Tab-separated table of C-alpha atoms in Angstrom:
chain	number	residue	atom	x	y	z
A	1	MET	CA	-40.565	-8.145	-9.716
A	2	ALA	CA	-37.744	-6.181	-8.125
A	3	HIS	CA	-39.308	-6.384	-4.455
A	4	ALA	CA	-38.787	-3.431	-2.398
A	5	HIS	CA	-34.739	-2.816	-1.715
A	6	GLU	CA	-34.266	-0.788	1.219
A	7	SER	CA	-31.640	2.109	0.675
A	8	ASN	CA	-28.439	1.321	2.262
A	9	ILE	CA	-27.019	5.030	1.348
A	10	LYS	CA	-26.458	5.854	5.286
A	11	ARG	CA	-24.632	2.726	5.772
A	12	ILE	CA	-22.490	3.527	2.514
A	13	TRP	CA	-21.367	6.655	3.743
A	14	VAL	CA	-20.725	5.356	7.203
A	15	VAL	CA	-18.286	2.804	6.000
A	16	PHE	CA	-16.393	5.251	3.881
A	17	GLY	CA	-15.745	7.412	6.665
A	18	ILE	CA	-14.788	4.390	8.649
A	19	LEU	CA	-12.229	3.288	5.650
A	20	SER	CA	-10.973	7.167	5.435
A	21	VAL	CA	-9.904	7.260	8.922
A	22	ILE	CA	-8.212	3.701	9.440
A	23	THR	CA	-6.575	5.075	5.784
A	24	ILE	CA	-5.500	8.541	7.313
A	25	VAL	CA	-4.106	6.744	10.810
A	26	GLU	CA	-1.966	4.194	8.669
A	27	VAL	CA	-0.525	7.391	6.528
A	28	ILE	CA	0.275	9.332	9.708
A	29	LEU	CA	1.407	6.066	11.554
A	30	GLY	CA	3.915	5.568	8.227
A	31	ILE	CA	5.160	8.866	8.272
A	32	ILE	CA	6.029	9.241	11.933
A	33	LYS	CA	6.746	6.040	12.538
A	34	PRO	CA	6.672	6.175	16.238
A	35	GLU	CA	9.730	4.773	18.261
A	36	SER	CA	7.398	3.160	20.986
A	37	LEU	CA	5.824	0.667	18.007
A	38	MET	CA	9.001	-0.513	16.796
A	39	VAL	CA	9.432	-3.185	19.262
A	40	SER	CA	9.222	-6.622	18.130
A	41	VAL	CA	6.409	-8.556	18.377
A	42	LEU	CA	6.367	-12.479	17.490
A	43	GLY	CA	9.036	-11.777	14.668
A	44	MET	CA	7.629	-8.654	13.542
A	45	LYS	CA	7.559	-4.780	14.454
A	46	LEU	CA	4.631	-3.876	16.336
A	47	LEU	CA	3.974	-1.085	13.436
A	48	ASN	CA	3.554	-3.791	10.779
A	49	TRP	CA	1.291	-5.768	12.869
A	50	ILE	CA	-0.874	-2.691	13.259
A	51	PHE	CA	-1.017	-1.711	9.846
A	52	ILE	CA	-1.942	-5.791	8.522
A	53	ILE	CA	-4.718	-5.366	11.218
A	54	LEU	CA	-5.651	-2.270	10.105
A	55	THR	CA	-5.697	-3.616	6.531
A	56	LEU	CA	-7.823	-6.558	7.616
A	57	VAL	CA	-10.521	-4.448	9.190
A	58	LYS	CA	-10.784	-2.354	5.828
A	59	ALA	CA	-10.784	-5.585	3.646
A	60	TYR	CA	-13.499	-6.686	6.185
A	61	TYR	CA	-15.797	-3.010	5.534
A	62	ILE	CA	-14.938	-3.624	1.748
A	63	ALA	CA	-16.216	-7.378	1.387
A	64	TRP	CA	-19.030	-7.025	4.094
A	65	ALA	CA	-20.656	-3.553	3.136
A	66	PHE	CA	-19.825	-2.784	-0.194
A	67	MET	CA	-19.443	-6.006	-1.704
A	68	HIS	CA	-22.583	-6.626	0.287
A	69	LEU	CA	-21.561	-10.162	1.543
A	70	GLU	CA	-23.483	-9.161	5.151
A	71	GLY	CA	-26.819	-9.635	3.002
A	72	GLU	CA	-25.868	-13.127	1.174
A	73	LYS	CA	-26.955	-16.468	2.671
A	74	GLY	CA	-24.599	-17.578	5.496
A	75	SER	CA	-23.445	-20.692	2.948
A	76	PHE	CA	-22.486	-18.517	0.031
A	77	ARG	CA	-20.463	-15.849	2.246
A	78	TRP	CA	-18.310	-18.656	4.170
A	79	SER	CA	-17.854	-20.340	0.757
A	80	ILE	CA	-16.278	-17.344	-0.516
A	81	VAL	CA	-14.376	-16.396	2.467
A	82	LEU	CA	-13.524	-19.579	4.013
A	83	PRO	CA	-11.043	-20.607	1.074
A	84	LEU	CA	-8.986	-17.600	1.218
A	85	LEU	CA	-8.709	-17.552	5.071
A	86	ILE	CA	-7.442	-20.856	5.121
A	87	LEU	CA	-5.326	-20.965	2.071
A	88	ILE	CA	-3.576	-17.411	2.403
A	89	PRO	CA	-2.513	-17.573	5.770
A	90	TYR	CA	-1.121	-21.285	4.912
A	91	LEU	CA	0.907	-20.219	2.165
A	92	ALA	CA	2.177	-16.939	3.838
A	93	PHE	CA	3.086	-18.898	6.674
A	94	ILE	CA	5.434	-21.566	4.471
A	95	LEU	CA	6.739	-19.348	2.088
A	96	LEU	CA	7.773	-16.757	4.837
A	97	VAL	CA	9.280	-19.254	7.204
A	98	GLU	CA	11.189	-20.349	4.207
A	99	GLY	CA	12.580	-17.131	3.245
A	100	ASN	CA	13.759	-15.923	6.618
A	101	TYR	CA	15.614	-19.811	6.676
A	102	ILE	CA	17.346	-18.851	3.448
A	103	HIS	CA	18.223	-15.714	5.089
A	104	ASP	CA	19.898	-17.088	7.749
A	105	ILE	CA	21.856	-19.363	5.811
A	106	TYR	CA	23.061	-16.831	3.612
A	107	SER	CA	24.092	-14.747	6.597
A	108	GLU	CA	25.360	-17.400	9.113
A	109	GLY	CA	26.544	-19.440	6.106
A	110	TYR	CA	30.043	-19.264	4.512
A	111	ILE	CA	28.472	-16.994	1.269
A	112	SER	CA	30.149	-13.751	0.974
A	113	TRP	CA	27.448	-11.294	-0.363
A	114	ASP	CA	29.105	-7.933	0.120
A	115	PHE	CA	32.257	-7.919	-2.476
B	1	MET	CA	-36.800	-10.973	-8.803
B	2	GLU	CA	-36.468	-14.204	-10.613
B	3	ALA	CA	-34.612	-13.843	-13.526
B	4	THR	CA	-31.055	-12.532	-13.897
B	5	VAL	CA	-31.464	-12.059	-17.764
B	6	THR	CA	-34.729	-11.494	-19.314
B	7	THR	CA	-35.155	-10.247	-22.762
B	8	ASP	CA	-37.889	-7.821	-24.177
B	9	SER	CA	-39.815	-11.449	-24.622
B	10	LYS	CA	-39.902	-11.700	-21.023
B	11	GLU	CA	-38.505	-15.047	-22.335
B	12	LYS	CA	-35.984	-16.607	-19.602
B	13	VAL	CA	-32.572	-17.234	-21.302
B	14	TRP	CA	-30.489	-18.492	-18.349
B	15	SER	CA	-30.805	-18.072	-14.862
B	16	GLY	CA	-29.229	-21.526	-13.912
B	17	GLY	CA	-32.316	-23.605	-14.254
B	18	GLY	CA	-34.650	-21.471	-12.171
B	19	VAL	CA	-32.859	-22.693	-9.183
B	20	LYS	CA	-30.845	-20.988	-7.050
B	21	PRO	CA	-28.106	-22.988	-4.981
B	22	LEU	CA	-26.964	-20.774	-1.868
B	23	GLY	CA	-29.407	-18.059	-2.736
B	24	ALA	CA	-27.385	-16.555	-5.505
B	25	SER	CA	-28.090	-15.813	-9.111
B	26	TYR	CA	-25.711	-17.651	-11.566
B	27	GLY	CA	-24.059	-14.544	-12.737
B	28	LYS	CA	-23.193	-12.984	-9.221
B	29	MET	CA	-22.218	-16.547	-8.044
B	30	MET	CA	-19.650	-16.955	-10.908
B	31	MET	CA	-18.062	-13.731	-10.497
B	32	TRP	CA	-17.665	-14.288	-6.691
B	33	PHE	CA	-15.855	-17.501	-7.714
B	34	PHE	CA	-13.519	-15.737	-10.172
B	35	ILE	CA	-13.146	-13.069	-7.961
B	36	VAL	CA	-11.722	-16.128	-5.025
B	37	SER	CA	-9.448	-17.457	-7.995
B	38	ASP	CA	-8.259	-13.836	-8.642
B	39	ALA	CA	-7.379	-13.289	-4.837
B	40	LEU	CA	-5.665	-16.372	-4.559
B	41	THR	CA	-3.432	-15.033	-7.255
B	42	PHE	CA	-2.878	-12.007	-5.831
B	43	SER	CA	-2.155	-13.118	-2.402
B	44	GLY	CA	0.465	-15.234	-4.412
B	45	PHE	CA	2.393	-12.531	-5.892
B	46	LEU	CA	2.282	-10.697	-2.542
B	47	VAL	CA	3.410	-13.601	-0.852
B	48	ALA	CA	6.179	-14.050	-2.883
B	49	TYR	CA	7.052	-10.416	-2.450
B	50	GLY	CA	7.116	-11.465	1.135
B	51	PHE	CA	9.728	-14.382	0.715
B	52	SER	CA	11.922	-12.279	-1.224
B	53	ARG	CA	11.709	-9.483	1.414
B	54	TYR	CA	12.295	-11.901	3.986
B	55	LYS	CA	15.021	-13.666	2.421
B	56	PHE	CA	16.976	-10.047	1.707
B	57	ILE	CA	15.722	-8.513	5.210
B	58	GLU	CA	18.510	-6.425	5.877
B	59	THR	CA	19.269	-4.986	2.488
B	60	TRP	CA	15.654	-4.060	1.115
B	61	PRO	CA	14.806	-0.536	-0.056
B	62	ILE	CA	12.876	1.775	2.139
B	63	ALA	CA	9.910	2.697	0.017
B	64	ASP	CA	9.455	5.754	2.017
B	65	GLU	CA	12.854	7.014	-0.002
B	66	VAL	CA	11.850	5.459	-3.188
B	67	PHE	CA	8.064	7.041	-3.404
B	68	THR	CA	8.724	10.722	-2.693
B	69	HIS	CA	7.053	12.571	-5.490
B	70	PHE	CA	3.811	14.838	-5.878
B	71	PRO	CA	2.297	16.243	-8.808
B	72	PHE	CA	3.577	19.783	-9.398
B	73	LEU	CA	5.637	19.601	-5.834
B	74	HIS	CA	9.267	19.594	-7.518
B	75	GLY	CA	11.807	18.522	-5.279
B	76	VAL	CA	9.626	18.502	-2.106
B	77	ASP	CA	10.169	15.461	-0.077
B	78	ALA	CA	6.553	14.109	0.242
B	79	PRO	CA	6.732	10.138	1.223
B	80	MET	CA	3.498	8.515	0.432
B	81	TYR	CA	1.221	11.659	0.338
B	82	TYR	CA	0.456	10.582	-3.047
B	83	VAL	CA	0.006	6.819	-3.039
B	84	ALA	CA	-2.396	7.965	0.072
B	85	LEU	CA	-4.417	10.212	-2.440
B	86	MET	CA	-4.683	7.537	-5.020
B	87	THR	CA	-6.219	4.742	-2.477
B	88	PHE	CA	-8.767	7.631	-1.635
B	89	ILE	CA	-9.532	7.991	-5.273
B	90	LEU	CA	-10.152	4.395	-5.574
B	91	ILE	CA	-12.237	3.740	-2.258
B	92	PHE	CA	-14.249	6.675	-3.495
B	93	SER	CA	-15.042	5.422	-6.825
B	94	SER	CA	-15.864	2.019	-4.812
B	95	VAL	CA	-18.468	4.371	-2.642
B	96	THR	CA	-19.776	6.045	-6.104
B	97	MET	CA	-20.367	2.272	-7.623
B	98	VAL	CA	-22.033	1.207	-4.439
B	99	LEU	CA	-24.281	4.257	-4.348
B	100	ALA	CA	-24.952	3.054	-8.194
B	101	VAL	CA	-25.339	-0.227	-6.994
B	102	ASP	CA	-28.369	0.856	-4.710
B	103	ALA	CA	-29.666	3.179	-7.176
B	104	GLY	CA	-30.116	0.503	-9.192
B	105	HIS	CA	-31.982	-1.659	-6.708
B	106	GLN	CA	-34.454	1.444	-6.555
B	107	LEU	CA	-34.438	1.309	-10.551
B	108	LYS	CA	-33.267	5.092	-10.644
B	109	LYS	CA	-31.888	5.098	-14.102
B	110	ASN	CA	-30.540	8.703	-13.979
B	111	LYS	CA	-29.036	8.080	-10.634
B	112	VAL	CA	-27.314	5.110	-11.962
B	113	ILE	CA	-25.828	6.681	-14.785
B	114	TRP	CA	-24.383	9.625	-12.823
B	115	TYR	CA	-22.834	7.398	-10.234
B	116	MET	CA	-21.199	5.193	-13.052
B	117	LEU	CA	-20.014	7.997	-14.809
B	118	LEU	CA	-18.243	9.000	-11.348
B	119	THR	CA	-16.629	5.699	-10.650
B	120	ILE	CA	-15.445	5.587	-14.625
B	121	ILE	CA	-13.713	8.665	-14.027
B	122	GLY	CA	-12.045	7.838	-10.723
B	123	GLY	CA	-10.660	4.653	-12.233
B	124	LEU	CA	-9.256	6.875	-14.891
B	125	ILE	CA	-7.661	8.902	-12.596
B	126	PHE	CA	-6.243	6.166	-10.432
B	127	VAL	CA	-4.576	4.314	-13.787
B	128	GLY	CA	-3.277	7.821	-14.779
B	129	SER	CA	-2.144	8.395	-11.225
B	130	GLN	CA	-0.060	5.095	-11.397
B	131	ALA	CA	1.057	5.575	-14.985
B	132	TRP	CA	2.754	8.387	-13.414
B	133	GLU	CA	3.970	6.760	-10.252
B	134	TRP	CA	5.752	4.378	-12.882
B	135	LYS	CA	7.465	7.002	-15.054
B	136	ASN	CA	9.154	8.628	-11.941
B	137	PHE	CA	9.933	5.244	-10.640
B	138	ILE	CA	11.620	4.250	-14.141
B	139	SER	CA	13.361	7.606	-14.444
B	140	GLY	CA	14.959	7.874	-11.123
B	141	GLU	CA	16.004	10.654	-9.167
B	142	TYR	CA	19.639	10.340	-7.983
B	143	GLY	CA	21.439	7.686	-9.881
B	144	ALA	CA	23.860	4.867	-8.198
B	145	VAL	CA	26.488	2.533	-9.288
B	146	GLU	CA	26.208	-0.892	-9.145
B	147	LEU	CA	29.723	-3.116	-8.024
B	148	LYS	CA	30.683	-6.514	-9.258
B	149	SER	CA	28.400	-8.388	-6.437
B	150	GLY	CA	25.526	-6.832	-7.915
B	151	ARG	CA	25.185	-4.600	-5.160
B	152	ILE	CA	23.970	-0.989	-5.299
B	153	LEU	CA	26.277	1.924	-3.674
B	154	GLN	CA	24.378	5.554	-3.512
B	155	PHE	CA	25.753	9.058	-2.842
B	156	VAL	CA	25.122	11.083	0.117
B	157	ASP	CA	26.572	14.294	1.596
B	158	ALA	CA	28.740	13.415	4.550
B	159	SER	CA	27.858	16.479	6.247
B	160	THR	CA	24.020	16.535	5.856
B	161	GLY	CA	23.391	12.680	5.308
B	162	GLU	CA	21.021	14.151	2.399
B	163	ARG	CA	21.051	12.128	-1.128
B	164	VAL	CA	23.273	13.448	-3.664
B	165	ALA	CA	22.248	13.028	-7.371
B	166	LEU	CA	25.220	11.766	-9.665
B	167	ALA	CA	24.668	15.404	-11.832
B	168	ASP	CA	25.981	17.247	-8.972
B	169	PHE	CA	29.506	15.825	-8.856
B	170	ALA	CA	30.301	13.997	-11.532
B	171	LYS	CA	32.987	15.669	-13.631
B	172	GLU	CA	32.592	15.730	-17.517
B	173	ILE	CA	35.179	14.343	-19.408
B	174	GLU	CA	35.500	14.525	-22.904
B	175	GLU	CA	35.010	11.045	-24.728
B	176	ASP	CA	33.934	9.944	-28.016
B	177	ARG	CA	31.739	6.810	-27.141
B	178	THR	CA	28.158	7.050	-28.183
B	179	THR	CA	25.118	4.912	-28.087
B	180	GLN	CA	25.803	1.477	-30.720
B	181	GLN	CA	23.203	1.569	-32.955
B	182	SER	CA	22.437	-1.819	-34.864
B	183	ASN	CA	22.827	0.190	-38.467
B	184	GLN	CA	26.535	0.902	-37.277
B	185	GLY	CA	27.558	-2.214	-35.516
B	186	VAL	CA	28.635	-5.467	-36.431
B	187	TRP	CA	25.827	-7.863	-36.931
B	188	TYR	CA	23.101	-5.558	-36.016
B	189	MET	CA	24.665	-5.352	-32.325
B	190	SER	CA	22.948	-2.484	-30.553
B	191	GLU	CA	22.596	-1.330	-26.861
B	192	THR	CA	20.467	0.401	-24.523
B	193	SER	CA	20.799	4.081	-24.288
B	194	LEU	CA	24.275	4.959	-22.181
B	195	PRO	CA	24.030	6.320	-18.697
B	196	SER	CA	24.471	10.323	-18.604
B	197	TYR	CA	27.782	9.656	-16.852
B	198	SER	CA	30.331	7.155	-17.155
B	199	LEU	CA	31.997	5.584	-14.636
B	200	GLU	CA	35.023	7.363	-15.103
B	201	GLU	CA	32.984	10.609	-14.705
B	202	ILE	CA	31.657	9.673	-11.209
B	203	LYS	CA	34.990	8.504	-9.770
B	204	THR	CA	36.757	11.544	-11.029
B	205	GLY	CA	34.194	13.345	-9.453
B	206	PHE	CA	33.981	11.732	-6.028
B	207	GLU	CA	38.109	12.474	-6.127
B	208	SER	CA	37.761	15.994	-6.419
B	209	HIS	CA	34.536	16.361	-3.786
B	210	GLU	CA	35.657	15.646	-0.615
B	211	ASN	CA	32.181	15.503	1.452
B	212	ILE	CA	30.690	12.927	-1.021
B	213	VAL	CA	30.434	9.317	0.710
B	214	VAL	CA	28.725	6.146	-0.406
B	215	ARG	CA	25.630	4.554	1.353
B	216	THR	CA	25.304	0.530	0.882
B	217	GLU	CA	22.006	-1.508	0.517
B	218	MET	CA	22.740	-2.871	4.164
B	219	LEU	CA	20.439	-1.549	6.971
B	220	ASN	CA	21.732	-0.537	10.262
B	221	GLU	CA	19.804	-1.267	13.671
B	222	HIS	CA	18.011	1.945	13.356
B	223	GLY	CA	16.520	0.624	10.131
B	224	GLU	CA	18.580	3.369	8.229
B	225	LYS	CA	20.691	2.606	5.599
B	226	THR	CA	24.546	2.265	6.186
B	227	VAL	CA	26.704	5.384	5.497
B	228	LEU	CA	30.759	4.492	4.814
B	229	SER	CA	33.381	6.851	5.739
B	230	ARG	CA	35.461	8.565	3.252
B	231	ALA	CA	38.224	5.633	2.743
B	232	GLU	CA	35.644	2.849	2.829
B	233	SER	CA	33.698	4.719	0.196
B	234	ALA	CA	36.705	4.952	-1.844
B	235	GLU	CA	37.780	1.415	-1.820
B	236	ARG	CA	34.352	0.531	-2.515
B	237	LEU	CA	33.814	2.512	-5.361
B	238	GLY	CA	36.947	1.478	-7.148
B	239	GLN	CA	34.618	-2.219	-7.327
B	240	ALA	CA	32.166	-0.510	-9.204
B	241	THR	CA	31.120	-2.012	-12.793
B	242	THR	CA	28.171	0.038	-13.581
B	243	VAL	CA	26.330	3.301	-13.528
B	244	VAL	CA	22.629	2.837	-12.814
B	245	GLU	CA	19.551	5.531	-13.167
B	246	GLY	CA	16.319	4.515	-12.767
B	247	ALA	CA	15.248	1.099	-12.561
B	248	ASN	CA	14.074	-1.377	-15.284
B	249	LEU	CA	13.923	-5.023	-14.773
B	250	VAL	CA	17.330	-5.937	-14.695
B	251	ARG	CA	18.998	-3.379	-12.050
B	252	ASN	CA	17.459	-0.282	-10.218
B	253	GLU	CA	18.984	2.545	-8.799
B	254	TYR	CA	16.985	1.905	-5.540
B	255	GLY	CA	18.806	-1.202	-3.918
B	256	SER	CA	17.613	-4.765	-4.761
B	257	ARG	CA	17.163	-5.958	-8.183
B	258	LEU	CA	14.123	-8.039	-6.880
B	259	PHE	CA	12.375	-5.030	-5.764
B	260	ALA	CA	11.965	-3.165	-8.747
B	261	ASP	CA	10.826	-6.567	-10.400
B	262	PHE	CA	8.208	-7.290	-8.078
B	263	PHE	CA	6.913	-3.506	-7.973
B	264	PHE	CA	6.436	-3.839	-12.009
B	265	PHE	CA	4.789	-7.148	-11.715
B	266	ILE	CA	2.329	-6.515	-8.810
B	267	THR	CA	1.235	-2.677	-9.536
B	268	GLY	CA	1.273	-3.817	-13.336
B	269	PHE	CA	-0.782	-6.486	-12.773
B	270	HIS	CA	-3.120	-4.775	-10.623
B	271	GLY	CA	-3.103	-1.517	-12.662
B	272	PHE	CA	-4.093	-3.929	-15.763
B	273	HIS	CA	-7.070	-5.125	-13.524
B	274	VAL	CA	-8.280	-1.500	-12.602
B	275	PHE	CA	-7.837	-0.598	-16.849
B	276	SER	CA	-10.196	-3.790	-17.516
B	277	GLY	CA	-12.740	-2.915	-15.040
B	278	VAL	CA	-12.878	0.889	-16.263
B	279	VAL	CA	-13.633	-0.732	-19.724
B	280	ILE	CA	-16.045	-2.906	-18.673
B	281	ASN	CA	-17.601	-0.019	-16.345
B	282	ILE	CA	-17.589	1.406	-19.643
B	283	ILE	CA	-19.771	-1.030	-21.352
B	284	ILE	CA	-21.942	-1.328	-18.464
B	285	PHE	CA	-22.348	2.376	-18.610
B	286	ILE	CA	-23.193	2.775	-22.201
B	287	ASN	CA	-26.048	-0.137	-21.518
B	288	ILE	CA	-27.400	1.760	-18.677
B	289	VAL	CA	-27.705	4.759	-20.936
B	290	LEU	CA	-29.570	2.473	-23.656
B	291	GLY	CA	-32.190	1.858	-20.964
B	292	THR	CA	-31.177	-2.273	-21.538
B	293	TYR	CA	-31.649	-2.607	-17.627
B	294	GLU	CA	-34.558	-0.385	-17.292
B	295	ARG	CA	-36.488	-3.064	-20.055
B	296	ARG	CA	-34.979	-5.731	-18.014
B	297	LYS	CA	-36.541	-4.327	-14.430
B	298	SER	CA	-33.128	-5.719	-13.017
B	299	TYR	CA	-29.952	-3.541	-12.522
B	300	GLU	CA	-28.022	-6.919	-11.568
B	301	MET	CA	-25.047	-6.487	-14.208
B	302	VAL	CA	-23.929	-3.041	-12.288
B	303	GLU	CA	-23.935	-5.005	-9.184
B	304	LYS	CA	-21.863	-8.005	-10.961
B	305	VAL	CA	-19.223	-5.301	-12.089
B	306	GLY	CA	-19.678	-3.538	-8.778
B	307	LEU	CA	-18.231	-6.905	-7.407
B	308	TYR	CA	-15.472	-6.954	-9.610
B	309	TRP	CA	-14.593	-3.051	-8.911
B	310	HIS	CA	-14.735	-3.495	-5.111
B	311	PHE	CA	-12.254	-6.445	-5.680
B	312	VAL	CA	-9.991	-4.147	-7.565
B	313	ASP	CA	-9.965	-1.450	-4.658
B	314	LEU	CA	-9.618	-4.700	-2.230
B	315	VAL	CA	-6.508	-5.856	-3.955
B	316	TRP	CA	-5.180	-2.383	-3.663
B	317	VAL	CA	-5.811	-1.662	0.000
B	318	PHE	CA	-3.495	-4.646	0.177
B	319	VAL	CA	-0.706	-3.431	-2.277
B	320	PHE	CA	-0.638	-0.288	-0.404
B	321	THR	CA	0.074	-2.289	3.263
B	322	PHE	CA	2.760	-4.498	1.854
B	323	PHE	CA	4.051	-1.971	-0.857
B	324	TYR	CA	4.115	1.120	0.703
B	325	LEU	CA	3.360	1.031	4.277
B	326	VAL	CA	5.115	-2.453	5.989
């Protein structure tokens, strides 16, 4: 039974520290909104890219450390993560492009939205 | 550590036939695959939010201006501080959950009990905070009027640029109009409660207060809402049809109607997940206290609910980013 599990307590607190720092940075950036980060990169503000990247870093730490994906077999790990990594960006790409297209139709077409 | 579930009689009940594909027990693997499908559901919601936002990119409400409340600080402008605190509470309850799982691996029953209790308390605080957020969102703060097109006009002070509540300038006019109740109307017709001020009162108040102008939903190049001149304001106000206070599924004083719909739907769905997570945690907590897992010599059930709990935290990280930050 129950083969010896070494304690991961130190790792848990380190990860908590990382997640806290990232959240604090996000909130500070969200409140001051530095003018230098408002430039558009690939159709979106640089600040928003930073937010999304920081969020993915947080998601990585939660899934790998807290949900203990780092301890699972590689095959199991990727059978969970890969479908999400493929399907979600795919869906986001399609719908955001479509939303942008409809926006252009509304703003350049003969439709008045403000009356 | 062969069987996932063993009873007192040491009889194997179900461990997926004793074979462990991918090195994971049956229960754990199924929890993971449930999480994958639930993650796709949430991503569908968030992407739908993104779609609508891209569609109305120039008129979308600014989250900083909507979520500005902090408990016990009345009238203080505190954008995002409370959501950030909620995020911390949820992350911390994730930490106590993973500590409970860790203590479970070492079969330390009392430690597991305490950590689970802290996790449950954290979850309850989070759900309570979300309910409070909803209350503020529904009751609204300043009030606005809606035009024929469904567009929202908000009122600002021309000299300071600060928002002005309807109550600050609307002129009270005596009138007999009351809320129609089903017991008084023809054929049981009724209506929702009337706004505190009628359109007439707002228009009269607008005339007598020279410094009030309106703000449209349109964002200018600095990412701020466009403020109109006094003459333009008067013209726009002439097209107003409805007074809007707070938010519901039909209209809201913050701007785009879809904004409130997505807010209710996404945070509501997430809040329901947190609520059910708390209920499941309580069930497991009772089992731990009763010593069920102590007898099984395995705390894997704690690990499984832990996975669900962390997932709820994971989803919140994304909701926080896309609803409040971006």
